[in-house]
Coordinates of C-alpha atoms and ligand atoms in Angstrom, one line a residue:
M1 CA 0.0 0.0 0.0
E2 CA 1.3 3.5 -0.9
Q3 CA 2.4 5.6 2.0
R4 CA 0.4 8.7 2.6
P5 CA 2.4 11.9 2.0
P6 CA 2.9 13.8 5.3
S7 CA 0.8 16.9 5.8
V8 CA 2.6 20.0 4.4
D9 CA 1.3 22.2 7.2
K10 CA 2.4 19.8 9.9
L11 CA 5.8 19.3 8.5
A12 CA 6.3 23.0 8.1
R13 CA 5.3 23.6 11.7
S14 CA 7.8 21.0 12.8
L15 CA 10.5 23.2 11.3
A16 CA 9.5 26.4 13.2
D17 CA 12.6 26.2 15.3
T18 CA 14.7 27.2 12.2
G19 CA 13.2 30.7 12.7
L20 CA 11.9 31.0 9.2
P21 CA 8.3 32.3 8.7
H22 CA 5.6 29.7 8.1
P23 CA 5.0 30.6 4.4
V24 CA 8.7 30.1 3.6
L25 CA 8.7 26.7 5.4
V26 CA 5.6 25.7 3.5
D27 CA 7.5 26.4 0.2
V28 CA 10.5 24.5 1.4
V29 CA 8.4 21.4 2.4
R30 CA 6.4 21.5 -0.9
S31 CA 9.6 21.5 -3.0
A32 CA 11.1 18.7 -0.9
I33 CA 7.9 16.6 -1.5
A34 CA 7.8 17.6 -5.2
D35 CA 11.4 16.2 -5.4
G36 CA 10.2 12.9 -3.9
D37 CA 11.8 13.1 -0.4
H38 CA 10.1 15.0 2.4
T39 CA 12.9 14.0 4.8
T40 CA 15.2 16.6 3.1
A41 CA 12.9 19.4 4.3
R42 CA 14.9 20.2 7.4
A43 CA 18.2 20.4 5.5
R44 CA 16.5 22.6 2.9
A45 CA 15.1 24.9 5.6
E46 CA 18.5 25.2 7.2
A47 CA 20.1 26.0 3.8
A48 CA 17.4 28.6 3.2
S49 CA 18.2 30.2 6.5
R50 CA 21.9 30.2 5.8
S51 CA 21.4 31.9 2.5
M52 CA 19.9 35.0 4.2
L53 CA 21.8 38.3 4.3
Q54 CA 23.8 38.2 7.5
P55 CA 27.0 39.4 9.2
V56 CA 30.1 37.5 8.2
I57 CA 33.7 37.6 9.4
N58 CA 36.0 38.8 6.6
A59 CA 39.3 36.9 7.0
T60 CA 40.3 37.4 3.3
G61 CA 42.4 40.4 3.9
V62 CA 40.6 42.1 1.1
L63 CA 39.6 45.4 2.7
L64 CA 37.0 46.4 0.2
H65 CA 35.6 42.9 -0.7
T66 CA 32.9 43.5 -3.3
N67 CA 31.1 40.2 -2.4
L68 CA 31.1 41.2 1.2
G69 CA 29.6 44.7 0.6
R70 CA 32.9 46.6 0.2
A71 CA 33.5 49.0 3.1
P72 CA 31.9 48.0 6.4
F73 CA 30.2 51.0 8.0
P74 CA 27.5 51.0 10.7
A75 CA 24.1 52.0 9.5
S76 CA 22.9 54.7 11.9
D77 CA 19.3 53.5 12.1
S78 CA 17.6 54.5 15.3
G79 CA 14.2 53.5 13.9
Q80 CA 13.1 57.2 14.2
Y81 CA 11.9 59.9 11.9
R82 CA 14.5 62.3 10.6
N83 CA 14.3 65.8 9.2
L84 CA 15.3 64.4 5.8
E85 CA 13.5 67.0 3.8
L86 CA 12.3 69.4 6.5
D87 CA 14.2 72.7 7.3
L88 CA 14.0 72.7 11.1
A89 CA 14.8 76.5 11.2
T90 CA 11.8 77.5 9.0
G91 CA 9.5 74.6 9.0
E92 CA 9.6 74.7 5.2
R93 CA 10.5 71.9 2.9
G94 CA 14.2 71.2 2.9
S95 CA 16.5 69.1 0.8
R96 CA 18.0 65.7 1.5
Q97 CA 21.1 67.1 -0.2
D98 CA 21.6 69.8 2.5
H99 CA 23.3 67.6 5.2
A100 CA 25.9 65.0 4.3
P101 CA 26.7 66.4 0.9
T102 CA 27.6 69.8 2.3
L103 CA 29.9 68.3 4.8
L104 CA 31.5 66.0 2.2
A105 CA 32.0 69.0 0.0
Q106 CA 33.8 70.7 2.9
A107 CA 36.0 67.7 3.5
C108 CA 37.3 67.7 -0.1
G109 CA 37.3 71.5 -0.6
A110 CA 34.5 71.5 -3.2
E111 CA 32.0 74.4 -3.6
A112 CA 29.1 71.9 -3.5
A113 CA 28.2 68.2 -3.7
I114 CA 25.3 65.9 -4.1
V115 CA 24.9 62.2 -3.2
V116 CA 23.4 59.6 -5.4
N117 CA 23.0 55.8 -5.3
N118 CA 26.5 54.8 -6.4
C119 CA 29.3 56.1 -8.6
A120 CA 27.8 54.5 -11.7
S121 CA 24.7 56.7 -11.2
A122 CA 26.9 59.7 -10.5
V123 CA 28.6 59.3 -13.9
L124 CA 25.3 58.6 -15.6
L125 CA 23.7 61.7 -14.1
V126 CA 26.7 64.0 -14.8
L127 CA 26.7 62.9 -18.5
A128 CA 22.9 63.2 -18.8
A129 CA 22.8 66.6 -17.1
L130 CA 25.8 68.2 -18.9
A131 CA 26.1 66.4 -22.2
R132 CA 22.8 64.9 -23.3
D133 CA 22.5 65.2 -27.1
G134 CA 26.1 66.5 -27.0
S135 CA 29.5 64.9 -27.0
V136 CA 32.2 63.9 -24.5
A137 CA 35.9 63.5 -25.1
V138 CA 37.6 60.6 -23.3
S139 CA 41.0 59.1 -23.8
R140 CA 41.1 55.6 -25.4
S141 CA 43.2 54.5 -22.4
E142 CA 40.3 55.2 -20.0
L143 CA 37.3 53.5 -21.6
V144 CA 37.1 51.2 -18.6
E145 CA 34.9 48.4 -17.4
I146 CA 34.5 48.3 -13.6
G147 CA 33.3 45.1 -12.0
G148 CA 29.6 44.3 -12.3
G149 CA 29.2 45.5 -15.9
F150 CA 29.9 49.3 -15.6
R151 CA 31.4 50.0 -19.0
V152 CA 32.1 53.6 -19.9
P153 CA 31.0 53.5 -23.6
E154 CA 27.7 51.8 -22.6
V155 CA 27.0 54.3 -19.8
M156 CA 27.6 57.0 -22.3
V157 CA 25.0 55.6 -24.6
Q158 CA 22.5 55.4 -21.8
S159 CA 23.1 59.0 -20.9
G160 CA 22.3 60.2 -24.4
A161 CA 25.8 61.7 -24.8
R162 CA 28.1 60.8 -27.7
L163 CA 31.5 59.4 -26.9
V164 CA 34.4 61.0 -28.7
E165 CA 37.5 58.8 -28.3
V166 CA 40.7 60.7 -28.1
G167 CA 44.4 59.5 -28.4
T168 CA 45.4 55.8 -28.4
T169 CA 45.3 53.0 -25.9
N170 CA 48.8 53.7 -24.6
R171 CA 49.4 57.3 -25.5
T172 CA 47.2 60.3 -25.2
R173 CA 48.4 64.0 -25.3
R174 CA 46.8 67.3 -24.6
H175 CA 46.9 68.0 -28.3
D176 CA 44.4 65.1 -28.9
F177 CA 42.0 66.8 -26.6
E178 CA 42.5 70.2 -28.2
Q179 CA 41.5 68.7 -31.5
A180 CA 38.3 67.3 -30.0
V181 CA 37.5 70.7 -28.4
A182 CA 38.1 72.4 -31.7
D183 CA 35.6 70.0 -33.2
G184 CA 33.1 71.1 -30.5
V185 CA 32.8 68.6 -27.7
D186 CA 30.6 69.7 -24.8
L187 CA 32.5 68.0 -22.0
V188 CA 36.0 66.6 -21.3
M189 CA 36.1 63.6 -19.1
Q190 CA 38.9 61.8 -17.3
I191 CA 38.2 58.3 -15.9
H192 CA 40.5 56.7 -13.3
Q193 CA 41.7 53.4 -14.7
S194 CA 41.0 52.0 -11.2
N195 CA 41.4 48.2 -11.7
Y196 CA 44.2 48.1 -14.3
R197 CA 47.4 49.8 -15.4
I198 CA 48.9 50.5 -18.8
V199 CA 52.7 50.2 -18.6
G200 CA 55.6 50.5 -21.1
F201 CA 55.5 53.0 -23.9
T202 CA 52.8 55.3 -22.4
E203 CA 51.9 58.9 -22.2
S204 CA 48.9 60.4 -20.5
V205 CA 47.5 63.8 -19.7
T206 CA 47.2 65.2 -16.2
T207 CA 44.1 67.0 -14.9
A208 CA 46.0 70.3 -14.8
E209 CA 46.8 70.0 -18.5
L210 CA 43.1 69.6 -19.4
A211 CA 41.8 72.3 -17.0
D212 CA 41.8 75.2 -19.4
L213 CA 40.6 73.6 -22.6
G214 CA 37.2 75.3 -22.4
P215 CA 34.4 72.8 -21.9
P216 CA 33.8 71.6 -18.3
L217 CA 36.3 69.0 -17.1
V218 CA 34.8 66.0 -15.2
A219 CA 37.1 63.5 -13.4
D220 CA 35.6 60.2 -12.4
I221 CA 38.1 59.3 -9.7
G222 CA 36.1 56.3 -8.6
S223 CA 37.6 55.1 -5.4
G224 CA 36.9 58.2 -3.3
L225 CA 40.1 59.2 -1.6
L226 CA 39.0 62.6 -0.2
D227 CA 42.4 64.2 0.3
A228 CA 45.8 62.8 -0.7
A229 CA 47.4 64.3 2.5
C230 CA 45.0 62.1 4.6
P231 CA 44.7 64.7 7.4
W232 CA 42.5 62.2 9.3
L233 CA 45.5 59.9 9.8
P234 CA 48.0 60.8 12.5
D235 CA 50.9 59.5 10.3
G236 CA 49.6 60.9 7.0
P237 CA 49.0 58.8 3.9
P238 CA 50.3 55.2 4.0
P239 CA 52.9 54.4 1.2
W240 CA 50.5 52.1 -0.7
L241 CA 48.2 55.0 -1.5
E242 CA 50.9 56.6 -3.7
G243 CA 49.5 57.7 -7.1
E244 CA 45.8 57.2 -6.2
P245 CA 43.9 60.3 -7.3
A246 CA 42.1 62.3 -4.6
A247 CA 39.1 64.5 -4.7
R248 CA 40.7 67.6 -3.2
Q249 CA 43.8 67.6 -5.4
T250 CA 41.9 66.7 -8.5
L251 CA 39.6 69.8 -8.0
D252 CA 42.6 71.9 -7.1
A253 CA 44.3 70.8 -10.3
G254 CA 41.3 72.3 -12.2
A255 CA 38.6 69.6 -12.6
D256 CA 35.2 71.3 -12.5
L257 CA 33.6 68.1 -11.0
V258 CA 34.7 64.9 -9.5
T259 CA 32.7 61.7 -9.1
F260 CA 33.5 58.9 -6.6
S261 CA 32.0 56.0 -4.7
G262 CA 31.0 56.1 -1.0
D263 CA 32.0 52.6 -0.3
K264 CA 35.5 52.3 -1.7
L265 CA 38.4 54.4 -0.1
L266 CA 35.8 56.8 1.4
G267 CA 34.9 53.8 3.7
G268 CA 31.2 54.5 3.9
P269 CA 27.9 53.0 2.7
Q270 CA 27.1 52.4 -1.0
A271 CA 26.7 55.9 -2.5
G272 CA 28.0 58.1 -5.3
I273 CA 29.2 61.6 -4.8
I274 CA 29.3 64.4 -7.3
A275 CA 31.4 67.3 -6.0
G276 CA 32.8 70.5 -7.4
D277 CA 31.6 73.7 -9.1
A278 CA 28.3 74.8 -7.5
E279 CA 26.6 75.7 -10.8
L280 CA 27.4 72.3 -12.4
V281 CA 26.4 70.4 -9.3
A282 CA 23.1 72.3 -9.3
R283 CA 22.5 71.4 -12.9
C284 CA 23.0 67.7 -12.0
A285 CA 20.6 68.1 -9.0
R286 CA 17.9 69.6 -11.2
H287 CA 18.0 66.9 -13.8
P288 CA 15.0 64.5 -13.7
L289 CA 17.3 61.5 -13.3
A290 CA 18.5 62.9 -10.0
R291 CA 15.2 61.9 -8.5
A292 CA 15.6 58.3 -9.8
V293 CA 19.0 57.8 -8.3
R294 CA 18.6 59.7 -5.0
P295 CA 19.8 58.0 -1.8
G296 CA 17.7 57.1 1.1
G297 CA 17.7 58.6 4.6
L298 CA 19.7 55.6 6.1
V299 CA 22.6 56.1 3.7
L300 CA 22.5 59.9 4.1
A301 CA 22.6 59.6 7.9
A302 CA 25.5 57.2 7.7
L303 CA 27.3 59.5 5.3
Q304 CA 26.8 62.5 7.5
E305 CA 28.3 60.6 10.4
L306 CA 31.2 59.6 8.1
A307 CA 31.8 63.2 6.9
L308 CA 31.8 64.5 10.5
T309 CA 34.4 61.9 11.4
Y310 CA 36.6 63.0 8.5
L311 CA 36.2 66.6 9.5
R312 CA 37.1 65.8 13.1
R313 CA 40.2 64.0 11.6
E314 CA 39.3 60.8 13.5
G315 CA 40.4 58.3 10.8
H316 CA 40.7 55.6 13.4
A317 CA 36.9 55.7 13.9
I318 CA 36.4 54.9 10.2
P319 CA 36.5 51.0 10.0
F320 CA 38.2 51.0 6.6
W321 CA 41.1 53.4 7.6
H322 CA 41.4 51.8 11.0
M323 CA 41.9 48.3 9.5
A324 CA 44.0 49.6 6.6
T325 CA 46.6 51.2 9.0
L326 CA 46.9 48.5 11.6
S327 CA 50.5 47.5 12.0
A328 CA 51.7 43.9 11.4
D329 CA 52.9 43.8 15.0
E330 CA 49.5 44.5 16.4
L331 CA 48.1 41.7 14.1
R332 CA 50.8 39.3 15.2
V333 CA 49.9 39.7 18.9
R334 CA 46.2 38.9 18.0
A335 CA 47.2 35.9 15.8
E336 CA 49.3 34.4 18.6
A337 CA 46.5 34.9 21.1
I338 CA 44.0 33.2 18.8
G339 CA 46.3 30.1 18.3
H340 CA 45.1 26.8 16.9
A341 CA 47.0 27.5 13.6
K342 CA 50.4 28.6 12.4
V343 CA 51.0 32.4 12.6
V344 CA 52.2 33.6 9.2
D345 CA 53.2 36.8 7.4
T346 CA 50.7 37.5 4.6
A347 CA 49.5 40.4 2.5
S348 CA 46.2 42.3 2.5
T349 CA 44.9 44.2 -0.5
P350 CA 42.7 47.3 -0.8
G351 CA 40.3 45.5 -3.2
G352 CA 37.0 46.9 -4.6
G353 CA 38.7 47.4 -8.0
T354 CA 41.1 50.0 -6.5
L355 CA 44.9 50.0 -6.4
P356 CA 45.6 46.9 -8.5
G357 CA 48.6 44.9 -7.4
I358 CA 49.0 46.8 -4.2
E359 CA 49.8 44.7 -1.1
I360 CA 49.8 45.7 2.6
P361 CA 52.0 43.6 4.8
S362 CA 49.8 41.7 7.2
V363 CA 49.7 38.8 9.6
G364 CA 47.4 35.8 9.6
L365 CA 46.8 32.2 10.6
S366 CA 47.5 29.4 8.2
L367 CA 46.0 25.9 8.0
A368 CA 47.0 23.0 5.8
G369 CA 44.6 22.3 3.0
D370 CA 41.5 24.0 1.8
R371 CA 39.2 24.5 4.9
R372 CA 37.2 27.4 3.4
D373 CA 33.9 25.4 3.2
E374 CA 34.0 24.4 6.8
L375 CA 34.8 27.9 8.0
R376 CA 32.0 29.4 5.8
A377 CA 29.6 26.9 7.3
G378 CA 30.1 28.2 10.8
A379 CA 28.0 30.7 12.7
P380 CA 29.0 33.4 12.0
P381 CA 30.4 32.4 8.7
I382 CA 34.1 33.1 8.3
I383 CA 35.3 33.9 4.8
A384 CA 39.0 32.9 4.3
R385 CA 41.2 32.5 1.2
T386 CA 43.6 29.8 0.0
A387 CA 47.2 30.1 -1.2
D388 CA 49.6 27.2 -2.0
D389 CA 47.4 24.5 -0.6
H390 CA 46.9 26.4 2.6
T391 CA 43.9 28.3 4.1
I392 CA 44.9 31.8 5.2
L393 CA 42.9 33.9 7.7
D394 CA 44.2 37.4 7.4
L395 CA 43.5 39.3 10.7
R396 CA 43.6 42.8 9.2
T397 CA 40.0 42.6 8.1
V398 CA 38.8 40.7 11.2
R399 CA 37.3 42.9 13.9
P400 CA 39.2 42.3 17.2
D401 CA 36.0 41.5 19.0
H402 CA 35.5 38.6 16.5
D403 CA 38.9 37.0 17.4
T404 CA 37.1 34.7 19.9
H405 CA 34.8 33.5 17.1
V406 CA 37.8 32.8 15.0
A407 CA 39.5 30.9 17.8
D408 CA 36.4 28.9 18.4
A409 CA 36.0 28.0 14.8
L410 CA 39.6 26.9 14.5
A411 CA 39.4 24.9 17.7
A412 CA 36.3 23.1 16.2
L413 CA 38.3 22.2 13.1
D414 CA 41.1 20.3 14.8
Ligands
PLP1 C1 34.1 51.8 -8.9 C2 34.1 52.9 -10.0 C3 32.9 53.2 -10.6 C4 31.6 52.6 -10.2 O1 31.3 52.9 -8.8 P1 30.1 52.2 -8.1 O2 30.0 53.0 -6.8 O3 30.5 50.8 -7.9 O4 28.9 52.3 -8.9 C5 32.9 54.2 -11.6 N1 34.0 54.7 -12.0 C6 35.2 54.4 -11.5 C7 36.4 55.1 -12.0 C8 35.3 53.5 -10.5 O5 36.5 53.1 -9.9

């Protein structure tokens, strides 16, 4: 006699301890039954629970790990209303662009700034607002693709601006841009190569050389270093930042606008910043696309906190800068205290498509073999990397208050 299938509802209720809502459990049970084996329902429910968005321990040593949300920054959510678009002085309607953007502009020496959803939308908005139905000159060496499908020529098409390629892949001169300006381009744009370098027989044009060509000069600097002098760090800029373009210096050199990400070297939440000439920023803010790419109150509150921290010069209070500047000695002390694995010298990387090839000396723990799956299966999941048949846990990107979790996870392995 055929066995009666178990009641979906009853089976779902028996999985309530997984913490998943009943309708989700019902779906899980139904798919287990449909696949012919209701006894897999618990494993499926646990897998569904583990696939949720959740905190993880980043032991990869990649500071801006795109798969882990780039820069970690606390969301300042108090669950309360905010004066997002209310002017508290007058009681009139205010602008969400009055708070964080003004402070960020101050921190990089810009006349004005606005915040949008990410740097991709910043570039799209600038092009649409300043060059729609017009043309934009860009060096052939800077027609970049950033991870996740952001390709400059394609963004250009979406904005309604026409791309005018200038120079060659390896060599572009000021004269090439002069030619494009003589032919009537509406905008000159520089795009930071970010995730690659061209070496060898090369020549490129500095921001200063393009500053007086005539049309507005926009520099997409991408990674969001506010100031090359890093006044928020007591010891000034670390050596590995060498050559990274910064917002303040790019504007000083004559760019009319800079665009950059909130969650790369700025160290904040996902956002895009457009900063520079007040008139041009206002034109971007007025464009209809600005409404479509505006950030929410959570992001703006976090960015305001971040900007204040920069202006107070408290770099140690910004998780990215704190982790990026920890000394190998400090990390070694922590590695030895964690134990359960061999303490090794290793190298962290900035990540997030910035500073390709740059390594920051670091210290970590090394295990024989590939133990990444087991570490990732823990609670909280620990994300490690492998090198030469070993699993490396780089402590630079691990919060010190998570060292005990790491110790427990390693103890459970051996
Ligand atoms: C990263 C980057 C972008 C895209 O920034 P998102 O914030 O990821 O949208 C655009 N331009 C440059 C030069 C970048 O480095």
